[in-house]
Coordinates of C-alpha atoms and ligand atoms in Angstrom, one line a residue:
M262 CA -81.2 122.2 -20.1
F263 CA -80.7 119.9 -23.1
D264 CA -83.0 117.2 -24.3
N265 CA -81.0 115.3 -26.9
E266 CA -80.7 111.9 -25.2
N267 CA -82.6 110.7 -28.3
H268 CA -80.4 112.6 -30.8
K269 CA -78.8 109.9 -32.8
A270 CA -75.1 110.0 -33.8
I271 CA -72.8 107.8 -35.8
F272 CA -69.1 107.1 -34.9
H273 CA -67.3 105.5 -37.8
I274 CA -63.7 104.2 -38.0
Q275 CA -62.2 104.6 -41.5
N276 CA -62.3 101.1 -43.1
G277 CA -63.4 99.7 -39.8
P278 CA -66.6 99.3 -37.7
T279 CA -69.5 101.8 -37.5
F280 CA -71.1 102.5 -34.1
K281 CA -74.5 103.9 -33.6
G282 CA -75.0 106.0 -30.4
Y283 CA -76.5 109.2 -29.2
S284 CA -75.1 112.8 -29.4
F285 CA -74.7 114.7 -26.1
G286 CA -72.4 117.4 -27.4
H287 CA -72.3 119.8 -30.4
N288 CA -74.6 118.9 -33.2
T289 CA -73.6 119.9 -36.7
N290 CA -74.5 119.3 -40.3
E291 CA -70.9 118.7 -41.0
V292 CA -69.1 115.4 -40.6
V293 CA -66.3 115.8 -38.0
S294 CA -63.1 113.7 -38.4
G295 CA -59.7 113.2 -36.8
E296 CA -57.4 110.6 -35.4
V297 CA -59.1 108.1 -33.1
V298 CA -57.1 107.4 -29.9
F299 CA -58.1 105.8 -26.6
T300 CA -57.2 106.5 -23.1
T301 CA -57.7 104.1 -20.2
S302 CA -57.5 106.9 -17.5
L303 CA -60.2 106.6 -14.9
V304 CA -60.5 110.3 -14.1
G305 CA -59.3 113.6 -15.4
Y306 CA -61.5 114.1 -18.5
P307 CA -61.4 118.0 -18.1
E308 CA -57.6 117.9 -17.9
S309 CA -57.3 115.5 -20.9
M310 CA -59.8 117.4 -23.1
S311 CA -58.1 120.7 -22.4
D312 CA -54.5 119.3 -23.0
P313 CA -53.2 120.8 -26.3
S314 CA -51.5 117.5 -27.0
Y315 CA -54.9 116.0 -28.0
K316 CA -55.4 118.6 -30.7
G317 CA -57.0 117.0 -33.8
Q318 CA -57.8 113.8 -32.0
I319 CA -61.1 112.0 -31.2
I320 CA -60.7 110.6 -27.6
V321 CA -62.3 107.3 -26.8
F322 CA -62.6 107.0 -23.0
T323 CA -62.5 103.3 -21.8
Q324 CA -63.8 104.3 -18.4
P325 CA -67.4 103.5 -19.0
L326 CA -69.1 106.3 -17.0
I327 CA -67.9 109.8 -18.1
G328 CA -69.3 113.2 -17.0
N329 CA -70.4 112.2 -13.5
Y330 CA -68.4 115.0 -11.7
G331 CA -69.2 117.7 -14.3
V332 CA -66.6 120.3 -15.4
P333 CA -64.8 122.8 -13.3
S334 CA -64.3 126.5 -14.1
S335 CA -62.4 127.1 -17.4
V336 CA -61.5 130.6 -16.4
E337 CA -60.7 130.6 -12.6
K338 CA -57.0 131.4 -11.9
D339 CA -54.7 130.4 -9.1
E340 CA -52.2 132.5 -7.1
F341 CA -49.8 132.5 -10.1
N342 CA -52.4 133.7 -12.5
L343 CA -52.5 130.2 -14.1
L344 CA -55.7 128.4 -14.9
K345 CA -56.7 126.6 -11.8
F346 CA -58.4 123.6 -13.3
M347 CA -57.8 123.5 -17.0
E348 CA -54.6 122.6 -18.9
S349 CA -55.2 125.4 -21.5
T350 CA -57.8 128.0 -22.3
K351 CA -59.8 125.8 -24.7
L352 CA -61.4 122.4 -25.1
Q353 CA -58.7 121.1 -27.5
C354 CA -59.6 117.6 -28.7
K355 CA -61.8 117.2 -31.8
A356 CA -64.5 115.1 -30.3
I357 CA -65.1 112.5 -27.5
I358 CA -66.6 109.0 -27.5
V359 CA -68.0 107.4 -24.3
S360 CA -69.9 104.3 -23.3
D361 CA -72.3 105.9 -20.8
Y362 CA -72.7 109.7 -20.5
A363 CA -73.7 110.6 -16.9
W364 CA -76.7 113.0 -17.4
E365 CA -76.5 114.0 -13.8
Y366 CA -73.3 115.3 -12.2
S367 CA -72.1 116.4 -8.8
H368 CA -68.8 117.8 -7.5
W369 CA -67.9 120.8 -5.4
T370 CA -65.7 122.2 -8.2
A371 CA -68.3 121.6 -11.0
K372 CA -69.5 124.8 -12.8
E373 CA -71.2 123.1 -15.7
S374 CA -72.0 119.7 -17.2
L375 CA -69.7 118.0 -19.7
Q376 CA -72.5 118.4 -22.2
E377 CA -72.6 122.1 -21.7
W378 CA -68.9 122.4 -22.0
C379 CA -68.9 120.4 -25.3
V380 CA -71.8 122.3 -26.8
R381 CA -70.5 125.7 -26.1
S382 CA -67.0 124.6 -27.4
N383 CA -68.5 123.2 -30.6
V384 CA -67.1 119.7 -29.8
P385 CA -69.2 116.7 -30.7
A386 CA -69.6 114.0 -28.1
V387 CA -71.1 110.5 -28.7
G388 CA -72.4 108.2 -26.0
G389 CA -73.8 104.7 -26.2
V390 CA -70.7 103.3 -28.0
D391 CA -69.2 99.9 -27.0
T392 CA -65.8 101.4 -26.3
R393 CA -64.4 97.9 -25.5
E394 CA -65.1 96.9 -29.1
V395 CA -63.4 100.2 -30.4
V396 CA -60.3 99.4 -28.4
K397 CA -60.2 95.8 -29.5
F398 CA -60.2 97.1 -33.1
L399 CA -57.6 99.8 -32.5
R400 CA -55.3 97.5 -30.8
E401 CA -55.3 95.1 -33.8
Q402 CA -55.4 97.7 -36.5
G403 CA -53.4 100.5 -34.9
S404 CA -54.5 104.2 -34.4
T405 CA -56.6 105.2 -37.4
L406 CA -58.8 108.0 -38.6
G407 CA -62.5 108.2 -37.7
C408 CA -65.5 110.5 -38.1
I409 CA -68.7 111.5 -36.3
V410 CA -72.0 112.2 -37.9
T411 CA -74.6 114.1 -35.7
D412 CA -76.8 115.3 -38.5
S413 CA -80.2 113.6 -38.2
A414 CA -80.6 113.5 -42.0
K415 CA -77.5 111.5 -42.4
Q416 CA -78.0 108.7 -39.9
D417 CA -78.7 106.2 -42.6
M418 CA -75.3 106.5 -44.3
T419 CA -73.7 103.2 -45.1
S420 CA -70.2 102.3 -44.2
E421 CA -69.2 102.5 -47.9
E422 CA -70.5 106.1 -48.0
L423 CA -68.7 106.9 -44.7
N424 CA -65.4 105.4 -46.0
A425 CA -65.7 107.5 -49.1
L426 CA -65.6 110.8 -47.0
S427 CA -62.4 112.7 -46.7
F428 CA -60.9 112.2 -43.2
Y429 CA -58.8 114.9 -41.5
N430 CA -55.4 113.5 -40.5
P431 CA -53.7 115.6 -37.7
G432 CA -50.4 113.7 -38.2
L433 CA -49.9 115.6 -41.5
E434 CA -50.0 119.1 -39.9
N435 CA -47.8 121.2 -37.7
L436 CA -50.3 121.6 -34.9
V437 CA -47.7 123.0 -32.5
S438 CA -47.9 126.3 -34.4
V439 CA -51.7 126.3 -33.8
V440 CA -51.6 125.7 -30.0
A441 CA -48.4 127.4 -28.8
T442 CA -48.3 130.9 -27.5
K443 CA -47.9 133.4 -30.4
S444 CA -45.4 135.6 -28.5
P445 CA -43.5 135.5 -25.2
Y446 CA -45.2 135.9 -21.8
Y447 CA -43.9 135.9 -18.3
I448 CA -45.0 134.3 -15.0
K449 CA -43.4 135.7 -11.9
S450 CA -43.0 133.3 -9.0
I451 CA -44.4 134.4 -5.7
T452 CA -42.8 131.4 -4.0
E453 CA -39.5 131.7 -2.2
S454 CA -37.0 129.6 -4.0
K455 CA -35.1 127.2 -1.7
I456 CA -31.7 128.8 -2.4
G457 CA -32.3 132.5 -2.0
A458 CA -31.7 133.8 -5.5
T459 CA -34.8 133.4 -7.8
P460 CA -33.9 131.3 -10.9
N461 CA -35.1 132.3 -14.3
V462 CA -36.3 129.5 -16.5
L463 CA -37.0 129.7 -20.2
L464 CA -40.0 127.5 -21.2
V465 CA -40.3 126.6 -24.9
D466 CA -44.0 126.3 -25.5
C467 CA -45.0 123.6 -28.0
G468 CA -48.5 123.5 -26.5
S469 CA -47.7 123.4 -22.8
K470 CA -50.0 122.1 -20.2
E471 CA -50.8 124.7 -17.6
N472 CA -49.5 122.5 -14.8
I473 CA -46.0 122.4 -16.3
V474 CA -45.8 126.1 -15.9
R475 CA -47.2 125.7 -12.3
C476 CA -44.6 123.0 -11.5
L477 CA -41.9 125.6 -12.4
V478 CA -43.2 128.8 -10.7
S479 CA -44.5 127.0 -7.6
R480 CA -40.9 125.8 -7.1
G481 CA -39.7 129.4 -7.1
A482 CA -38.7 130.0 -10.8
N483 CA -39.6 133.2 -12.7
T484 CA -40.7 131.7 -16.0
T485 CA -40.4 133.3 -19.4
V486 CA -42.5 131.3 -22.0
V487 CA -41.5 131.7 -25.6
P488 CA -43.1 130.2 -28.8
Y489 CA -41.7 126.9 -30.1
N490 CA -39.9 128.7 -33.0
Y491 CA -38.3 131.4 -30.9
P492 CA -34.5 131.5 -31.5
I493 CA -33.7 130.2 -28.0
Q494 CA -30.1 129.5 -29.0
N495 CA -29.5 133.3 -28.9
I496 CA -30.9 133.8 -25.5
A497 CA -30.2 130.6 -23.6
K498 CA -27.2 132.3 -21.9
F499 CA -29.5 134.6 -20.0
Y500 CA -31.4 131.8 -18.2
D501 CA -30.7 129.3 -15.4
G502 CA -32.5 126.5 -17.2
I503 CA -34.4 125.6 -20.4
F504 CA -37.6 123.6 -20.4
I505 CA -39.2 122.0 -23.5
S506 CA -43.0 121.4 -23.2
N507 CA -45.4 118.7 -24.4
G508 CA -47.4 119.3 -27.6
P509 CA -49.5 117.8 -30.3
G510 CA -48.7 115.9 -33.5
D511 CA -45.6 114.4 -35.1
P512 CA -42.4 115.8 -33.5
K513 CA -40.7 115.8 -36.9
H514 CA -42.8 118.8 -37.9
C515 CA -41.0 121.0 -35.3
T516 CA -37.8 121.3 -37.4
V517 CA -37.1 124.8 -36.1
T518 CA -37.1 123.7 -32.5
I519 CA -35.0 120.7 -33.2
D520 CA -32.4 122.8 -35.0
N521 CA -32.3 125.4 -32.2
L522 CA -31.8 122.7 -29.6
K523 CA -29.1 121.2 -31.7
T524 CA -27.2 124.5 -31.7
I525 CA -27.6 124.7 -27.9
L526 CA -26.3 121.1 -27.5
N527 CA -23.2 122.0 -29.6
D528 CA -22.5 125.4 -28.0
K529 CA -19.3 125.1 -25.9
D530 CA -20.5 128.0 -23.6
L531 CA -23.7 126.2 -22.7
Q532 CA -22.3 122.8 -21.7
D533 CA -23.5 123.2 -18.1
L534 CA -26.9 124.7 -18.8
P535 CA -29.7 122.5 -17.3
I536 CA -32.4 121.3 -19.7
F537 CA -35.5 119.3 -19.0
G538 CA -38.1 118.1 -21.6
I539 CA -41.5 116.4 -21.3
C540 CA -43.2 114.2 -23.9
L541 CA -43.0 116.2 -27.2
G542 CA -40.1 118.1 -25.5
H543 CA -38.4 114.7 -24.9
Q544 CA -38.9 113.7 -28.5
L545 CA -37.5 117.0 -29.8
L546 CA -34.5 116.9 -27.6
C547 CA -33.8 113.3 -28.8
L548 CA -34.2 114.3 -32.4
A549 CA -31.7 117.2 -31.8
A550 CA -29.3 114.6 -30.3
G551 CA -29.5 112.5 -33.5
C552 CA -32.1 109.9 -32.4
V553 CA -35.0 108.6 -34.4
T554 CA -38.7 108.9 -33.6
E555 CA -41.5 106.7 -35.0
K556 CA -45.3 106.4 -34.8
M557 CA -46.5 103.8 -32.3
K558 CA -49.2 101.3 -33.2
Y559 CA -51.8 102.8 -31.0
G560 CA -49.8 104.9 -28.4
N561 CA -49.8 105.0 -24.6
R562 CA -52.6 107.0 -23.0
A563 CA -53.2 106.1 -19.4
H564 CA -52.5 107.2 -15.8
N565 CA -51.0 104.0 -14.5
I566 CA -48.2 102.9 -16.8
P567 CA -45.4 101.1 -14.9
T568 CA -42.0 102.5 -15.8
L569 CA -38.5 101.5 -14.7
D570 CA -36.0 104.2 -13.6
L571 CA -32.8 102.6 -15.0
I572 CA -30.6 104.5 -12.5
T573 CA -32.4 103.7 -9.2
Q574 CA -34.0 100.5 -10.5
Q575 CA -37.2 101.6 -9.0
C576 CA -40.6 101.2 -10.7
I577 CA -42.7 104.3 -10.9
I578 CA -46.3 104.7 -12.0
T579 CA -46.7 107.3 -14.7
S580 CA -49.2 109.4 -16.6
Q581 CA -48.9 109.2 -20.3
N582 CA -50.4 110.6 -23.5
H583 CA -48.4 110.0 -26.7
G584 CA -48.6 108.4 -30.1
Y585 CA -45.0 108.8 -31.2
V586 CA -41.9 107.3 -29.5
V587 CA -38.1 107.5 -29.5
S588 CA -36.6 104.4 -30.9
T589 CA -34.5 102.8 -28.1
S590 CA -31.8 101.5 -30.5
S591 CA -31.2 105.1 -31.7
L592 CA -30.2 106.1 -28.2
V593 CA -27.4 103.5 -28.0
D594 CA -23.8 104.9 -28.3
N595 CA -25.3 108.4 -28.7
K596 CA -22.7 110.8 -30.1
F597 CA -23.8 113.6 -27.8
G598 CA -23.4 111.4 -24.7
F599 CA -27.1 110.6 -23.9
K600 CA -28.3 107.3 -22.6
E601 CA -31.7 105.7 -21.9
Y602 CA -33.1 106.9 -18.5
F603 CA -36.5 105.2 -18.2
V604 CA -38.1 102.2 -19.9
N605 CA -41.8 101.3 -20.1
L606 CA -42.5 98.0 -18.3
N607 CA -45.5 97.1 -20.4
D608 CA -44.1 97.4 -23.9
N609 CA -40.3 98.1 -23.3
S610 CA -40.6 101.4 -25.2
N611 CA -38.3 104.3 -24.3
E612 CA -39.5 106.6 -21.6
G613 CA -36.6 109.0 -21.2
M614 CA -33.0 109.9 -21.7
I615 CA -30.3 111.5 -19.6
H616 CA -26.9 112.9 -20.4
E617 CA -23.8 111.1 -19.0
T618 CA -22.2 114.2 -17.6
R619 CA -24.4 117.3 -18.5
P620 CA -27.5 118.4 -16.4
I621 CA -29.9 117.4 -19.2
F622 CA -32.7 114.8 -19.1
S623 CA -36.2 114.3 -20.5
T624 CA -39.1 112.0 -20.1
Q625 CA -41.8 110.6 -22.4
F626 CA -44.2 110.4 -19.5
H627 CA -45.7 113.3 -17.7
P628 CA -44.2 114.2 -14.3
E629 CA -46.6 117.2 -14.0
A630 CA -49.4 114.6 -13.9
K631 CA -52.6 116.4 -14.6
G632 CA -54.3 114.0 -14.2
G633 CA -52.4 111.1 -12.9
P634 CA -50.2 109.9 -10.1
Q635 CA -47.5 112.3 -8.7
D636 CA -44.9 109.6 -8.2
T637 CA -42.5 111.4 -10.6
S638 CA -42.7 115.0 -9.3
Y639 CA -39.2 114.4 -7.9
L640 CA -37.9 114.9 -11.5
F641 CA -38.9 118.6 -11.2
D642 CA -37.0 118.7 -7.9
N643 CA -34.0 117.1 -9.7
Y644 CA -34.2 119.8 -12.4
F645 CA -34.2 122.5 -9.8
K646 CA -31.1 120.9 -8.1
N647 CA -29.4 121.2 -11.5
I648 CA -30.5 124.8 -11.8
F649 CA -29.2 125.6 -8.3
N650 CA -25.8 123.9 -9.1
Y651 CA -25.5 125.9 -12.3
T652 CA -23.5 129.0 -12.2
K653 CA -24.0 131.0 -15.3
K654 CA -20.9 132.3 -17.0
S655 CA -21.3 136.0 -16.2
N656 CA -22.2 138.0 -19.2
S657 CA -22.4 141.7 -19.5
E658 CA -25.0 141.7 -22.3
T659 CA -28.5 142.7 -21.5
L660 CA -31.7 140.7 -22.3
P661 CA -33.2 141.4 -25.7
S662 CA -36.0 144.1 -25.5
D663 CA -38.8 141.7 -26.4
L664 CA -38.0 139.6 -23.3
V665 CA -37.8 142.2 -20.6
P666 CA -40.2 140.8 -18.0
E667 CA -41.9 144.1 -17.1
S668 CA -43.0 144.6 -20.6
L669 CA -44.4 141.0 -21.2
P670 CA -48.0 139.8 -21.0
T671 CA -48.8 137.6 -18.0
E672 CA -50.7 134.9 -19.8
R673 CA -50.4 133.0 -23.1
V674 CA -50.9 135.0 -26.3
L675 CA -53.4 133.3 -28.6
Ligands
LIG833 N1 -48.2 114.7 -24.8 C1 -47.3 115.0 -25.8 O1 -46.5 115.9 -25.7 C2 -47.5 114.1 -27.0 C3 -46.2 114.2 -27.9 C4 -46.5 113.8 -29.3 N2 -47.5 114.6 -30.0 C5 -47.0 112.3 -29.4 O2 -48.2 112.1 -29.6 O3 -46.2 111.4 -29.2

């Protein structure tokens, strides 16, 4: 369908090297820029590229051959009315960089090529780049901004000219407000919960991956999803558990969510309420508990990161995608009673926290694993054990009218 194997493209890292390759995605007269990050995952490019946490980022895939199994349907739904293959309704990252683009693809789920997906989503894609060289630079220099030039008339730009361009920096923006649902929606579980009564979970959407919702409803929870800035402290008492999702950007931009969580942590009537957070959700919970987050040199993005469970002393292999991290020292002697739960065995960075007595824990890695190994799905089971042990203090109040399940949409509101 496309014949742009010879369409030249430039990938330039701000104040760093320039790579000349070919464009196999969206071609534009404009220069496209963002934060350059690399992932060492071997599979799962459709899941990564549709993960809202990658908003504003240019993903460099170190797996040299990308595109060989095509792209599955971006609209097909499963039995819960959730997207079957994608982690959100859109291709979320700013652009992609690969070594070798596979012009031919084959897979039973494939509906289109990676090129077709990128072109119709207006996402630039550059092939023919020495991605090993890119990673060597980023590991020394740290994550940095970069740009892509696909305009044929601009292929002679010098690195001085490229450095003089203005680069978009996603770290400066509250991207959670861009990707999160705009108003509440509701997913009814059609699975029998293991304990008879169907629990009701409140999911705080900061840019949730579709599989996080699936991990909840497939275990039997009716799930109400609310935007990141919804005043959850006022409605937490109506639910059997709170869940805080993943999401893009610097966690410090989500001050509303942090403040709301702080109120919940301090509420005497909610001391037994189960809470679970993943990635950005972990960072927000930690910030609410008085911890500190910082930007990592180049982040952890991979599907095989060894992590130690400090309670069982077992090593688990985890799926990760983050550029910020909770400072471990800020978890020591935590005034809310939290302690470190998991630690990264590659770089010793924090991978989770757990409360000493309350049913609250969170992880920096991704137990929902799309893509990635499912070693840590037991954490969703532990969350459900907490939910089943929790007996809500009976309250005679009724649910606010904007959260009555029957009147809510059944998919995210964008
Ligand atoms: N996957 C995520 O939730 C990422 C969290 C946060 N945006 C980070 O990069 O650290």
